[in-house]
PDB file of C-alpha atoms in Angstrom:
ATOM      1  CA  MET Z  24      -9.703   7.229   0.802  1.00 60.00           C
ATOM      2  CA  LYS Z  25      -8.971  10.615   2.367  1.00 62.00           C
ATOM      3  CA  GLN Z  26      -5.413   9.553   3.178  1.00 65.00           C
ATOM      4  CA  LEU Z  27      -4.953   8.278  -0.369  1.00 65.00           C
ATOM      5  CA  LEU Z  28      -6.193  11.600  -1.741  1.00 68.00           C
ATOM      6  CA  LEU Z  29      -4.095  13.825   0.516  1.00 71.00           C
ATOM      7  CA  GLY Z  30      -1.043  11.584   0.777  1.00 70.00           C
ATOM      8  CA  LEU Z  31      -0.628  10.498  -2.846  1.00 77.00           C
ATOM      9  CA  LEU Z  32      -2.914  12.284  -5.287  1.00 83.00           C
ATOM     10  CA  LEU Z  33      -2.464  15.823  -3.944  1.00 84.00           C
ATOM     11  CA  PRO Z  34       1.371  15.765  -3.906  1.00 85.00           C
ATOM     12  CA  THR Z  35       1.307  14.303  -7.412  1.00 86.00           C
ATOM     13  CA  ILE Z  36      -0.877  17.154  -8.640  1.00 88.00           C
ATOM     14  CA  VAL Z  37       1.252  19.779  -6.875  1.00 87.00           C
ATOM     15  CA  GLY Z  38       4.520  18.251  -8.082  1.00 85.00           C
ATOM     16  CA  SER Z  39       3.219  17.920 -11.632  1.00 84.00           C
ATOM     17  CA  GLY Z  40       2.114  21.542 -11.668  1.00 88.00           C
ATOM     18  CA  ILE Z  41       5.518  22.761 -10.512  1.00 85.00           C
ATOM     19  CA  PHE Z  42       7.238  20.454 -12.992  1.00 83.00           C
ATOM     20  CA  ILE Z  43       5.229  21.699 -15.967  1.00 83.00           C
ATOM     21  CA  PHE Z  44       5.780  25.319 -14.912  1.00 82.00           C
ATOM     22  CA  ALA Z  45       9.521  24.766 -14.486  1.00 76.00           C
ATOM     23  CA  ARG Z  46       9.840  23.077 -17.855  1.00 73.00           C
ATOM     24  CA  SER Z  47       7.968  25.919 -19.528  1.00 73.00           C
ATOM     25  CA  ARG Z  48      10.487  28.388 -18.073  1.00 67.00           C
ATOM     26  CA  ALA Z  49      13.557  26.359 -18.995  1.00 61.00           C
ATOM     27  CA  PRO Z  50      15.689  28.074 -21.651  1.00 54.00           C
ATOM     28  CA  LYS Z  51      17.047  26.235 -24.636  1.00 50.00           C
ATOM     29  CA  GLU Z  52      20.368  26.001 -22.848  1.00 46.00           C
ATOM     30  CA  TYR Z  53      18.699  23.657 -20.383  1.00 46.00           C
ATOM     31  CA  ALA Z  54      19.102  20.983 -23.023  1.00 45.00           C
ATOM     32  CA  THR Z  55      22.878  21.219 -22.968  1.00 46.00           C
ATOM     33  CA  VAL Z  56      25.505  19.591 -20.808  1.00 46.00           C
ATOM     34  CA  ARG Z  57      26.929  23.039 -20.083  1.00 48.00           C
ATOM     35  CA  TYR Z  58      23.708  24.121 -18.428  1.00 47.00           C
ATOM     36  CA  GLU Z  59      23.599  20.843 -16.536  1.00 46.00           C
ATOM     37  CA  LYS Z  60      26.996  21.670 -15.051  1.00 47.00           C
ATOM     38  CA  GLU Z  61      26.123  25.247 -14.168  1.00 46.00           C
ATOM     39  CA  GLN Z  62      22.909  24.376 -12.332  1.00 45.00           C
ATOM     40  CA  GLY Z  63      22.075  27.943 -11.470  1.00 51.00           C
ATOM     41  CA  GLY Z  64      18.886  29.920 -11.460  1.00 64.00           C
ATOM     42  CA  PHE Z  65      15.344  29.754 -10.245  1.00 70.00           C
ATOM     43  CA  THR Z  66      14.291  27.235 -12.892  1.00 68.00           C
ATOM     44  CA  ALA Z  67      16.800  24.641 -11.682  1.00 72.00           C
ATOM     45  CA  TRP Z  68      15.557  25.121  -8.119  1.00 79.00           C
ATOM     46  CA  LEU Z  69      11.968  24.667  -9.292  1.00 82.00           C
ATOM     47  CA  ILE Z  70      12.853  21.238 -10.636  1.00 80.00           C
ATOM     48  CA  ALA Z  71      14.188  20.331  -7.190  1.00 82.00           C
ATOM     49  CA  ALA Z  72      11.012  21.766  -5.659  1.00 86.00           C
ATOM     50  CA  VAL Z  73       8.958  19.239  -7.618  1.00 87.00           C
ATOM     51  CA  LEU Z  74      10.221  16.555  -5.242  1.00 87.00           C
ATOM     52  CA  GLY Z  75      10.712  18.650  -2.112  1.00 88.00           C
ATOM     53  CA  VAL Z  76       7.405  20.503  -2.102  1.00 90.00           C
ATOM     54  CA  GLY Z  77       5.552  17.473  -3.436  1.00 90.00           C
ATOM     55  CA  TYR Z  78       6.861  15.293  -0.623  1.00 91.00           C
ATOM     56  CA  VAL Z  79       6.115  17.892   2.059  1.00 92.00           C
ATOM     57  CA  VAL Z  80       2.528  18.158   0.797  1.00 90.00           C
ATOM     58  CA  GLY Z  81       2.225  14.376   0.916  1.00 90.00           C
ATOM     59  CA  TYR Z  82       3.732  14.251   4.400  1.00 89.00           C
ATOM     60  CA  LEU Z  83       1.264  16.836   5.684  1.00 89.00           C
ATOM     61  CA  GLY Z  84      -1.617  14.936   4.130  1.00 85.00           C
ATOM     62  CA  MET Z  85      -0.454  11.671   5.652  1.00 83.00           C
ATOM     63  CA  GLU Z  86       0.950  12.687   9.037  1.00 81.00           C
ATOM     64  CA  GLY Z  87      -0.460  16.153   9.679  1.00 83.00           C
ATOM     65  CA  MET Z  88       1.714  18.988  10.931  1.00 86.00           C
ATOM     66  CA  PRO Z  89       5.283  17.846  11.618  1.00 83.00           C
ATOM     67  CA  VAL Z  90       6.321  17.486  15.243  1.00 82.00           C
ATOM     68  CA  PHE Z  91       8.997  19.855  16.518  1.00 84.00           C
ATOM     69  CA  PRO Z  92      11.384  18.885  17.831  1.00 84.00           C
ATOM     70  CA  PRO Z  93      11.123  15.488  16.123  1.00 82.00           C
ATOM     71  CA  ARG Z  94      11.358  12.515  18.466  1.00 81.00           C
ATOM     72  CA  LEU Z  95      11.162   9.671  15.954  1.00 81.00           C
ATOM     73  CA  GLY Z  96      13.172   8.984  12.827  1.00 78.00           C
ATOM     74  CA  THR Z  97      10.142   9.235  10.557  1.00 83.00           C
ATOM     75  CA  GLN Z  98       9.318  12.667  11.956  1.00 87.00           C
ATOM     76  CA  TRP Z  99      12.592  13.943  10.508  1.00 89.00           C
ATOM     77  CA  LEU Z 100      11.612  13.111   6.922  1.00 91.00           C
ATOM     78  CA  CYS Z 101       9.617  16.292   6.383  1.00 91.00           C
ATOM     79  CA  TYR Z 102      12.465  18.409   7.738  1.00 92.00           C
ATOM     80  CA  LEU Z 103      14.964  16.558   5.546  1.00 92.00           C
ATOM     81  CA  ALA Z 104      12.908  17.521   2.498  1.00 92.00           C
ATOM     82  CA  ILE Z 105      12.882  21.161   3.614  1.00 92.00           C
ATOM     83  CA  VAL Z 106      16.641  21.137   4.227  1.00 90.00           C
ATOM     84  CA  GLY Z 107      17.061  19.562   0.802  1.00 88.00           C
ATOM     85  CA  LEU Z 108      15.178  22.468  -0.762  1.00 88.00           C
ATOM     86  CA  ILE Z 109      17.422  24.947   1.035  1.00 88.00           C
ATOM     87  CA  VAL Z 110      20.606  23.148   0.002  1.00 85.00           C
ATOM     88  CA  ALA Z 111      19.353  22.908  -3.591  1.00 81.00           C
ATOM     89  CA  SER Z 112      19.077  26.699  -3.720  1.00 79.00           C
ATOM     90  CA  PHE Z 113      22.860  27.129  -3.409  1.00 75.00           C
ATOM     91  CA  TRP Z 114      24.020  23.777  -4.772  1.00 67.00           C
ATOM     92  CA  HIS Z 115      25.474  25.410  -7.889  1.00 62.00           C
ATOM     93  CA  VAL Z 116      27.870  27.464  -5.727  1.00 61.00           C
ATOM     94  CA  ALA Z 117      31.139  25.544  -5.852  1.00 56.00           C
ATOM     95  CA  VAL Z 118      32.292  26.429  -2.323  1.00 61.00           C
ATOM     96  CA  TRP Z 119      29.154  25.663  -0.335  1.00 65.00           C
ATOM     97  CA  GLY Z 120      28.129  22.444  -2.067  1.00 66.00           C
ATOM     98  CA  PRO Z 121      30.993  20.247  -0.775  1.00 74.00           C
ATOM     99  CA  VAL Z 122      30.833  21.882   2.666  1.00 79.00           C
ATOM    100  CA  ALA Z 123      27.140  21.071   2.915  1.00 80.00           C
ATOM    101  CA  GLN Z 124      27.767  17.496   1.783  1.00 83.00           C
ATOM    102  CA  VAL Z 125      30.279  16.818   4.538  1.00 87.00           C
ATOM    103  CA  ALA Z 126      28.332  18.588   7.298  1.00 89.00           C
ATOM    104  CA  ILE Z 127      24.943  17.070   6.491  1.00 89.00           C
ATOM    105  CA  SER Z 128      26.375  13.583   5.982  1.00 91.00           C
ATOM    106  CA  ILE Z 129      27.693  13.782   9.540  1.00 93.00           C
ATOM    107  CA  VAL Z 130      24.534  15.252  11.058  1.00 92.00           C
ATOM    108  CA  ILE Z 131      21.860  12.996   9.500  1.00 91.00           C
ATOM    109  CA  PRO Z 132      22.774   9.751  11.342  1.00 91.00           C
ATOM    110  CA  ARG Z 133      22.842  11.523  14.695  1.00 90.00           C
ATOM    111  CA  LEU Z 134      19.431  13.097  14.148  1.00 88.00           C
ATOM    112  CA  LEU Z 135      17.616  10.053  12.795  1.00 89.00           C
ATOM    113  CA  LEU Z 136      19.123   7.552  15.220  1.00 88.00           C
ATOM    114  CA  THR Z 137      19.083   9.567  18.437  1.00 87.00           C
ATOM    115  CA  SER Z 138      17.295   6.859  20.421  1.00 84.00           C
ATOM    116  CA  THR Z 139      19.617   4.170  19.069  1.00 87.00           C
ATOM    117  CA  PHE Z 140      22.680   6.165  20.061  1.00 87.00           C
ATOM    118  CA  LYS Z 141      21.273   6.668  23.564  1.00 86.00           C
ATOM    119  CA  HIS Z 142      19.780   3.283  24.363  1.00 83.00           C
ATOM    120  CA  THR Z 143      21.338   0.658  22.080  1.00 85.00           C
ATOM    121  CA  TRP Z 144      24.912   1.506  21.209  1.00 88.00           C
ATOM    122  CA  GLY Z 145      27.741   2.113  23.606  1.00 87.00           C
ATOM    123  CA  PRO Z 146      30.120   5.065  23.106  1.00 89.00           C
ATOM    124  CA  VAL Z 147      32.649   3.191  20.954  1.00 91.00           C
ATOM    125  CA  GLU Z 148      30.042   1.282  18.959  1.00 90.00           C
ATOM    126  CA  GLY Z 149      28.103   4.498  18.431  1.00 90.00           C
ATOM    127  CA  ILE Z 150      31.147   6.316  17.063  1.00 93.00           C
ATOM    128  CA  ILE Z 151      31.933   3.452  14.682  1.00 94.00           C
ATOM    129  CA  TRP Z 152      28.361   3.386  13.376  1.00 93.00           C
ATOM    130  CA  TRP Z 153      28.306   7.178  13.105  1.00 93.00           C
ATOM    131  CA  VAL Z 154      31.493   7.335  11.051  1.00 94.00           C
ATOM    132  CA  CYS Z 155      30.458   4.461   8.786  1.00 93.00           C
ATOM    133  CA  LEU Z 156      26.992   5.895   8.144  1.00 93.00           C
ATOM    134  CA  ALA Z 157      28.389   9.370   7.458  1.00 94.00           C
ATOM    135  CA  VAL Z 158      30.814   7.937   4.895  1.00 94.00           C
ATOM    136  CA  VAL Z 159      28.046   5.899   3.249  1.00 93.00           C
ATOM    137  CA  ILE Z 160      25.749   8.933   3.022  1.00 93.00           C
ATOM    138  CA  PHE Z 161      28.530  11.082   1.573  1.00 92.00           C
ATOM    139  CA  MET Z 162      29.392   8.466  -1.048  1.00 91.00           C
ATOM    140  CA  PHE Z 163      25.762   7.751  -1.893  1.00 90.00           C
ATOM    141  CA  TRP Z 164      25.136  11.480  -2.352  1.00 88.00           C
ATOM    142  CA  HIS Z 165      27.854  11.543  -5.019  1.00 86.00           C
ATOM    143  CA  ILE Z 166      26.354   8.467  -6.682  1.00 88.00           C
ATOM    144  CA  VAL Z 167      22.939  10.145  -6.852  1.00 87.00           C
ATOM    145  CA  GLU Z 168      24.446  13.351  -8.189  1.00 83.00           C
ATOM    146  CA  GLY Z 169      26.365  11.481 -10.858  1.00 81.00           C
ATOM    147  CA  SER Z 170      23.349   9.420 -11.881  1.00 81.00           C
ATOM    148  CA  PHE Z 171      21.552  12.436 -13.347  1.00 76.00           C
ATOM    149  CA  SER Z 172      24.275  12.928 -15.943  1.00 73.00           C
ATOM    150  CA  ALA Z 173      25.147   9.232 -16.325  1.00 74.00           C
ATOM    151  CA  LEU Z 174      21.664   8.465 -17.610  1.00 72.00           C
ATOM    152  CA  PRO Z 175      20.774   9.649 -21.113  1.00 67.00           C
ATOM    153  CA  ALA Z 176      18.755  12.845 -21.276  1.00 63.00           C
ATOM    154  CA  GLY Z 177      15.008  12.440 -21.437  1.00 66.00           C
ATOM    155  CA  ALA Z 178      12.580  10.302 -19.484  1.00 71.00           C
ATOM    156  CA  SER Z 179      15.134   7.732 -18.311  1.00 76.00           C
ATOM    157  CA  GLY Z 180      15.983   9.631 -15.107  1.00 78.00           C
ATOM    158  CA  PRO Z 181      12.441   9.786 -13.695  1.00 82.00           C
ATOM    159  CA  PHE Z 182      11.841   6.180 -14.767  1.00 84.00           C
ATOM    160  CA  VAL Z 183      14.898   4.833 -12.934  1.00 86.00           C
ATOM    161  CA  TYR Z 184      14.021   6.661  -9.720  1.00 87.00           C
ATOM    162  CA  PHE Z 185      10.393   5.631 -10.081  1.00 89.00           C
ATOM    163  CA  GLY Z 186      11.634   2.038 -10.054  1.00 90.00           C
ATOM    164  CA  LEU Z 187      14.050   2.594  -7.166  1.00 90.00           C
ATOM    165  CA  PHE Z 188      11.460   4.242  -4.924  1.00 91.00           C
ATOM    166  CA  GLY Z 189       8.892   1.679  -6.044  1.00 92.00           C
ATOM    167  CA  GLY Z 190      11.209  -1.146  -5.036  1.00 92.00           C
ATOM    168  CA  THR Z 191      11.836   0.612  -1.730  1.00 92.00           C
ATOM    169  CA  ALA Z 192       8.100   0.877  -1.073  1.00 93.00           C
ATOM    170  CA  LEU Z 193       7.579  -2.822  -1.822  1.00 92.00           C
ATOM    171  CA  VAL Z 194      10.465  -3.909   0.410  1.00 92.00           C
ATOM    172  CA  LEU Z 195       9.133  -1.777   3.261  1.00 91.00           C
ATOM    173  CA  ALA Z 196       5.590  -3.087   2.831  1.00 90.00           C
ATOM    174  CA  LEU Z 197       6.807  -6.695   2.778  1.00 89.00           C
ATOM    175  CA  SER Z 198       8.855  -5.986   5.902  1.00 86.00           C
ATOM    176  CA  GLY Z 199       5.751  -4.880   7.780  1.00 84.00           C
ATOM    177  CA  SER Z 200       6.362  -1.128   7.664  1.00 84.00           C
ATOM    178  CA  LEU Z 201       3.333   0.060   5.723  1.00 86.00           C
ATOM    179  CA  ARG Z 202       3.684   3.600   7.037  1.00 86.00           C
ATOM    180  CA  LEU Z 203       7.190   3.987   5.656  1.00 89.00           C
ATOM    181  CA  ALA Z 204       6.057   2.322   2.438  1.00 90.00           C
ATOM    182  CA  GLN Z 205       3.447   5.062   2.082  1.00 89.00           C
ATOM    183  CA  HIS Z 206       6.151   7.704   2.486  1.00 91.00           C
ATOM    184  CA  ALA Z 207       8.152   6.069  -0.292  1.00 91.00           C
ATOM    185  CA  GLY Z 208       4.917   5.872  -2.267  1.00 91.00           C
ATOM    186  CA  ILE Z 209       4.696   9.671  -2.303  1.00 92.00           C
ATOM    187  CA  LEU Z 210       7.959   9.812  -4.251  1.00 91.00           C
ATOM    188  CA  VAL Z 211       6.878   6.903  -6.452  1.00 92.00           C
ATOM    189  CA  ALA Z 212       3.803   8.876  -7.505  1.00 91.00           C
ATOM    190  CA  ILE Z 213       5.774  12.078  -8.136  1.00 91.00           C
ATOM    191  CA  PHE Z 214       8.465  10.351 -10.206  1.00 89.00           C
ATOM    192  CA  ALA Z 215       5.806   8.445 -12.146  1.00 90.00           C
ATOM    193  CA  ALA Z 216       4.071  11.721 -12.958  1.00 88.00           C
ATOM    194  CA  GLY Z 217       7.387  13.291 -13.982  1.00 85.00           C
ATOM    195  CA  TRP Z 218       8.138  10.343 -16.236  1.00 85.00           C
ATOM    196  CA  ILE Z 219       4.740  10.486 -17.942  1.00 87.00           C
ATOM    197  CA  ILE Z 220       4.836  14.270 -18.359  1.00 85.00           C
ATOM    198  CA  THR Z 221       8.323  14.058 -19.837  1.00 81.00           C
ATOM    199  CA  LEU Z 222       7.202  11.444 -22.347  1.00 80.00           C
ATOM    200  CA  VAL Z 223       4.083  13.383 -23.318  1.00 80.00           C
ATOM    201  CA  LEU Z 224       5.213  17.007 -23.262  1.00 71.00           C
ATOM    202  CA  GLN Z 225       8.937  16.934 -23.843  1.00 62.00           C
ATOM    203  CA  ARG Z 226       9.673  18.225 -27.300  1.00 52.00           C
ATOM    204  CA  ASP Z 227      13.416  18.140 -26.987  1.00 49.00           C
ATOM    205  CA  ARG Z 228      14.515  14.619 -26.080  1.00 52.00           C
ATOM    206  CA  LYS Z 229      18.024  15.875 -25.339  1.00 54.00           C
ATOM    207  CA  ARG Z 230      16.935  17.740 -22.235  1.00 56.00           C
ATOM    208  CA  PHE Z 231      18.074  16.661 -18.810  1.00 56.00           C
ATOM    209  CA  VAL Z 232      14.982  16.298 -16.645  1.00 66.00           C
ATOM    210  CA  PHE Z 233      16.566  16.673 -13.212  1.00 71.00           C
ATOM    211  CA  PRO Z 234      19.555  18.961 -12.576  1.00 73.00           C
ATOM    212  CA  ARG Z 235      22.288  17.965 -10.146  1.00 73.00           C
ATOM    213  CA  GLY Z 236      20.755  20.331  -7.595  1.00 76.00           C
ATOM    214  CA  THR Z 237      18.001  17.769  -7.129  1.00 83.00           C
ATOM    215  CA  SER Z 238      20.484  15.342  -5.572  1.00 84.00           C
ATOM    216  CA  PRO Z 239      20.183  16.662  -1.971  1.00 87.00           C
ATOM    217  CA  ILE Z 240      16.438  15.990  -1.803  1.00 90.00           C
ATOM    218  CA  VAL Z 241      16.689  12.563  -3.437  1.00 89.00           C
ATOM    219  CA  THR Z 242      19.598  11.598  -1.178  1.00 91.00           C
ATOM    220  CA  PHE Z 243      18.025  12.840   2.053  1.00 92.00           C
ATOM    221  CA  LEU Z 244      14.690  11.142   1.447  1.00 93.00           C
ATOM    222  CA  LEU Z 245      16.128   7.838   0.256  1.00 91.00           C
ATOM    223  CA  ILE Z 246      18.630   7.682   3.106  1.00 93.00           C
ATOM    224  CA  GLY Z 247      16.011   8.795   5.635  1.00 92.00           C
ATOM    225  CA  ILE Z 248      13.501   6.177   4.527  1.00 93.00           C
ATOM    226  CA  TRP Z 249      16.117   3.416   4.288  1.00 90.00           C
ATOM    227  CA  MET Z 250      17.614   4.163   7.702  1.00 90.00           C
ATOM    228  CA  ASN Z 251      14.183   4.159   9.311  1.00 89.00           C
ATOM    229  CA  GLY Z 252      13.365   0.905   7.547  1.00 86.00           C
ATOM    230  CA  TYR Z 253      16.568  -0.842   8.572  1.00 86.00           C
ATOM    231  CA  PHE Z 254      16.991   0.388  12.145  1.00 86.00           C
ATOM    232  CA  PHE Z 255      13.357   0.733  13.240  1.00 83.00           C
ATOM    233  CA  ALA Z 256      11.512  -1.761  11.032  1.00 80.00           C
ATOM    234  CA  GLU Z 257      12.409  -5.254   9.852  1.00 82.00           C
ATOM    235  CA  VAL Z 258      13.961  -4.581   6.468  1.00 86.00           C
ATOM    236  CA  PRO Z 259      16.481  -7.381   5.771  1.00 87.00           C
ATOM    237  CA  ALA Z 260      20.086  -6.225   5.706  1.00 88.00           C
ATOM    238  CA  ALA Z 261      20.567  -7.805   2.271  1.00 90.00           C
ATOM    239  CA  SER Z 262      17.633  -5.837   0.853  1.00 90.00           C
ATOM    240  CA  ALA Z 263      18.931  -2.583   2.323  1.00 88.00           C
ATOM    241  CA  ILE Z 264      22.393  -3.129   0.830  1.00 90.00           C
ATOM    242  CA  LEU Z 265      21.009  -4.103  -2.579  1.00 91.00           C
ATOM    243  CA  LEU Z 266      18.846  -0.984  -2.740  1.00 90.00           C
ATOM    244  CA  LEU Z 267      21.818   1.121  -1.673  1.00 87.00           C
ATOM    245  CA  ILE Z 268      24.113  -0.154  -4.423  1.00 89.00           C
ATOM    246  CA  ALA Z 269      21.495  -0.280  -7.201  1.00 88.00           C
ATOM    247  CA  LEU Z 270      22.340   3.187  -8.520  1.00 85.00           C
ATOM    248  CA  LEU Z 271      25.966   2.189  -9.027  1.00 85.00           C
ATOM    249  CA  PHE Z 272      24.868   0.249 -12.088  1.00 85.00           C
ATOM    250  CA  VAL Z 273      23.706   3.451 -13.777  1.00 82.00           C
ATOM    251  CA  HIS Z 274      27.366   4.159 -14.451  1.00 80.00           C
ATOM    252  CA  VAL Z 275      27.860   1.052 -16.592  1.00 79.00           C
ATOM    253  CA  GLY Z 276      26.700   3.303 -19.423  1.00 72.00           C
ATOM    254  CA  ARG Z 277      30.085   5.039 -19.240  1.00 74.00           C
ATOM    255  CA  ILE Z 278      31.974   1.829 -20.026  1.00 77.00           C
ATOM    256  CA  GLY Z 279      33.323   1.878 -23.558  1.00 75.00           C
ATOM    257  CA  VAL Z 280      31.901  -1.517 -24.509  1.00 77.00           C
ATOM    258  CA  ILE Z 281      28.424  -0.486 -23.374  1.00 73.00           C
ATOM    259  CA  GLN Z 282      28.632   2.901 -25.103  1.00 68.00           C
ATOM    260  CA  ARG Z 283      29.389   1.201 -28.394  1.00 75.00           C
ATOM    261  CA  LEU Z 284      26.033  -0.548 -28.192  1.00 75.00           C
ATOM    262  CA  GLY Z 285      24.308   2.731 -29.003  1.00 75.00           C
ATOM    263  CA  VAL Z 286      22.157   5.030 -26.899  1.00 70.00           C
ATOM    264  CA  ARG Z 287      19.048   2.862 -26.777  1.00 78.00           C
ATOM    265  CA  ARG Z 288      20.768  -0.439 -26.015  1.00 81.00           C
ATOM    266  CA  SER Z 289      23.077   1.248 -23.540  1.00 81.00           C
ATOM    267  CA  LEU Z 290      20.049   2.661 -21.735  1.00 80.00           C
ATOM    268  CA  ILE Z 291      18.459  -0.792 -21.596  1.00 85.00           C
ATOM    269  CA  VAL Z 292      21.634  -2.164 -20.005  1.00 84.00           C
ATOM    270  CA  GLN Z 293      21.665   0.670 -17.453  1.00 83.00           C
ATOM    271  CA  ILE Z 294      18.021   0.188 -16.497  1.00 86.00           C
ATOM    272  CA  ALA Z 295      18.476  -3.579 -16.289  1.00 87.00           C
ATOM    273  CA  GLY Z 296      21.551  -3.069 -14.115  1.00 86.00           C
ATOM    274  CA  VAL Z 297      19.586  -0.927 -11.661  1.00 88.00           C
ATOM    275  CA  ALA Z 298      16.535  -3.181 -11.787  1.00 90.00           C
ATOM    276  CA  LEU Z 299      18.418  -6.397 -10.993  1.00 92.00           C
ATOM    277  CA  PRO Z 300      19.486  -5.549  -7.399  1.00 92.00           C
ATOM    278  CA  VAL Z 301      16.094  -3.928  -6.760  1.00 92.00           C
ATOM    279  CA  VAL Z 302      14.279  -7.081  -7.875  1.00 93.00           C
ATOM    280  CA  ILE Z 303      16.603  -9.251  -5.782  1.00 94.00           C
ATOM    281  CA  ALA Z 304      16.006  -6.958  -2.784  1.00 91.00           C
ATOM    282  CA  ILE Z 305      12.262  -7.438  -3.217  1.00 92.00           C
ATOM    283  CA  GLY Z 306      12.770 -11.195  -3.518  1.00 91.00           C
ATOM    284  CA  VAL Z 307      14.763 -11.269  -0.285  1.00 90.00           C
ATOM    285  CA  ALA Z 308      12.015  -9.302   1.462  1.00 89.00           C
ATOM    286  CA  VAL Z 309       9.386 -11.721   0.122  1.00 90.00           C
ATOM    287  CA  ALA Z 310      11.369 -14.709   1.392  1.00 87.00           C
ATOM    288  CA  ARG Z 311      11.941 -13.045   4.754  1.00 83.00           C
ATOM    289  CA  SER Z 312       8.268 -12.115   5.104  1.00 77.00           C
ATOM    290  CA  GLY Z 313       7.208 -15.751   5.097  1.00 72.00           C
ATOM    291  CA  LEU Z 314       4.853 -15.380   2.143  1.00 69.00           C
ATOM    292  CA  LEU Z 315       6.563 -18.327   0.471  1.00 66.00           C
ATOM    293  CA  GLY Z 316       6.609 -20.486   3.581  1.00 60.00           C
ATOM    294  CA  ASP Z 317       9.232 -20.642   6.306  1.00 55.00           C
ATOM    295  CA  SER Z 318      11.346 -17.497   6.376  1.00 49.00           C
ATOM    296  CA  SER Z 319      15.089 -17.552   6.824  1.00 49.00           C
ATOM    297  CA  THR Z 320      17.503 -14.976   8.127  1.00 49.00           C
ATOM    298  CA  TYR Z 321      19.229 -12.631   5.678  1.00 47.00           C
TER     299      TYR Z 321
END
């Protein structure tokens, strides 16, 4: 009960408080695409802090003080959230954003998979994995960043990420990694709270909920949790890939045929597109877990 309170309820309360405060400070321009592109100011950073600070609070409640230097992949998650907050503070600066993307995409695999590089992979194999993972992280970061503007303004953004992190938590739990599932659960709770608050309090339905500056934190935490789940737990490869590509389907809303369906129907198609690979990923994890009988390899 104490872990549930400190690891889930407390970060939800903290994140919700920051979110409500940030929304109260947001100017009318926050509702426009122009503001979404500019991404500057303390208010935009506060929106990113909803996830970053909320997750750090949940991590402290669940794991205690973070170990330094980290020795395990999961011990890096708290630091990834902190780095995400720092990057979010200058994300609107055109020069530093791309530089940070390249540098951090290269560094993350080496930090999280230190033991794998040392004890599992040889030099050539390690370099191949390193390059491939860095490219995947860089590309996924752009997908996350684009998803905030690809989705219609309003509560759709928090809802989609609530589903994505929720699917991640279920896959991890079914794969036997309850600890990692709890870490994903922190973000599930925060996004759920953001979704509900947006539905209840948002007066202007044209507002973007999360600015693009939120993308570093979302990317770091998703990638960190997924990499720990795949390399150090028993998450099926098919489930990991399906979760990774799920956000690509957000962009179907930019297809002319889908746009002509109207905002509401287009949104339904986008959400269904994201939900389908997530549901399949969960199904693969269920089959692999043996809950339905003999498991097979995926």
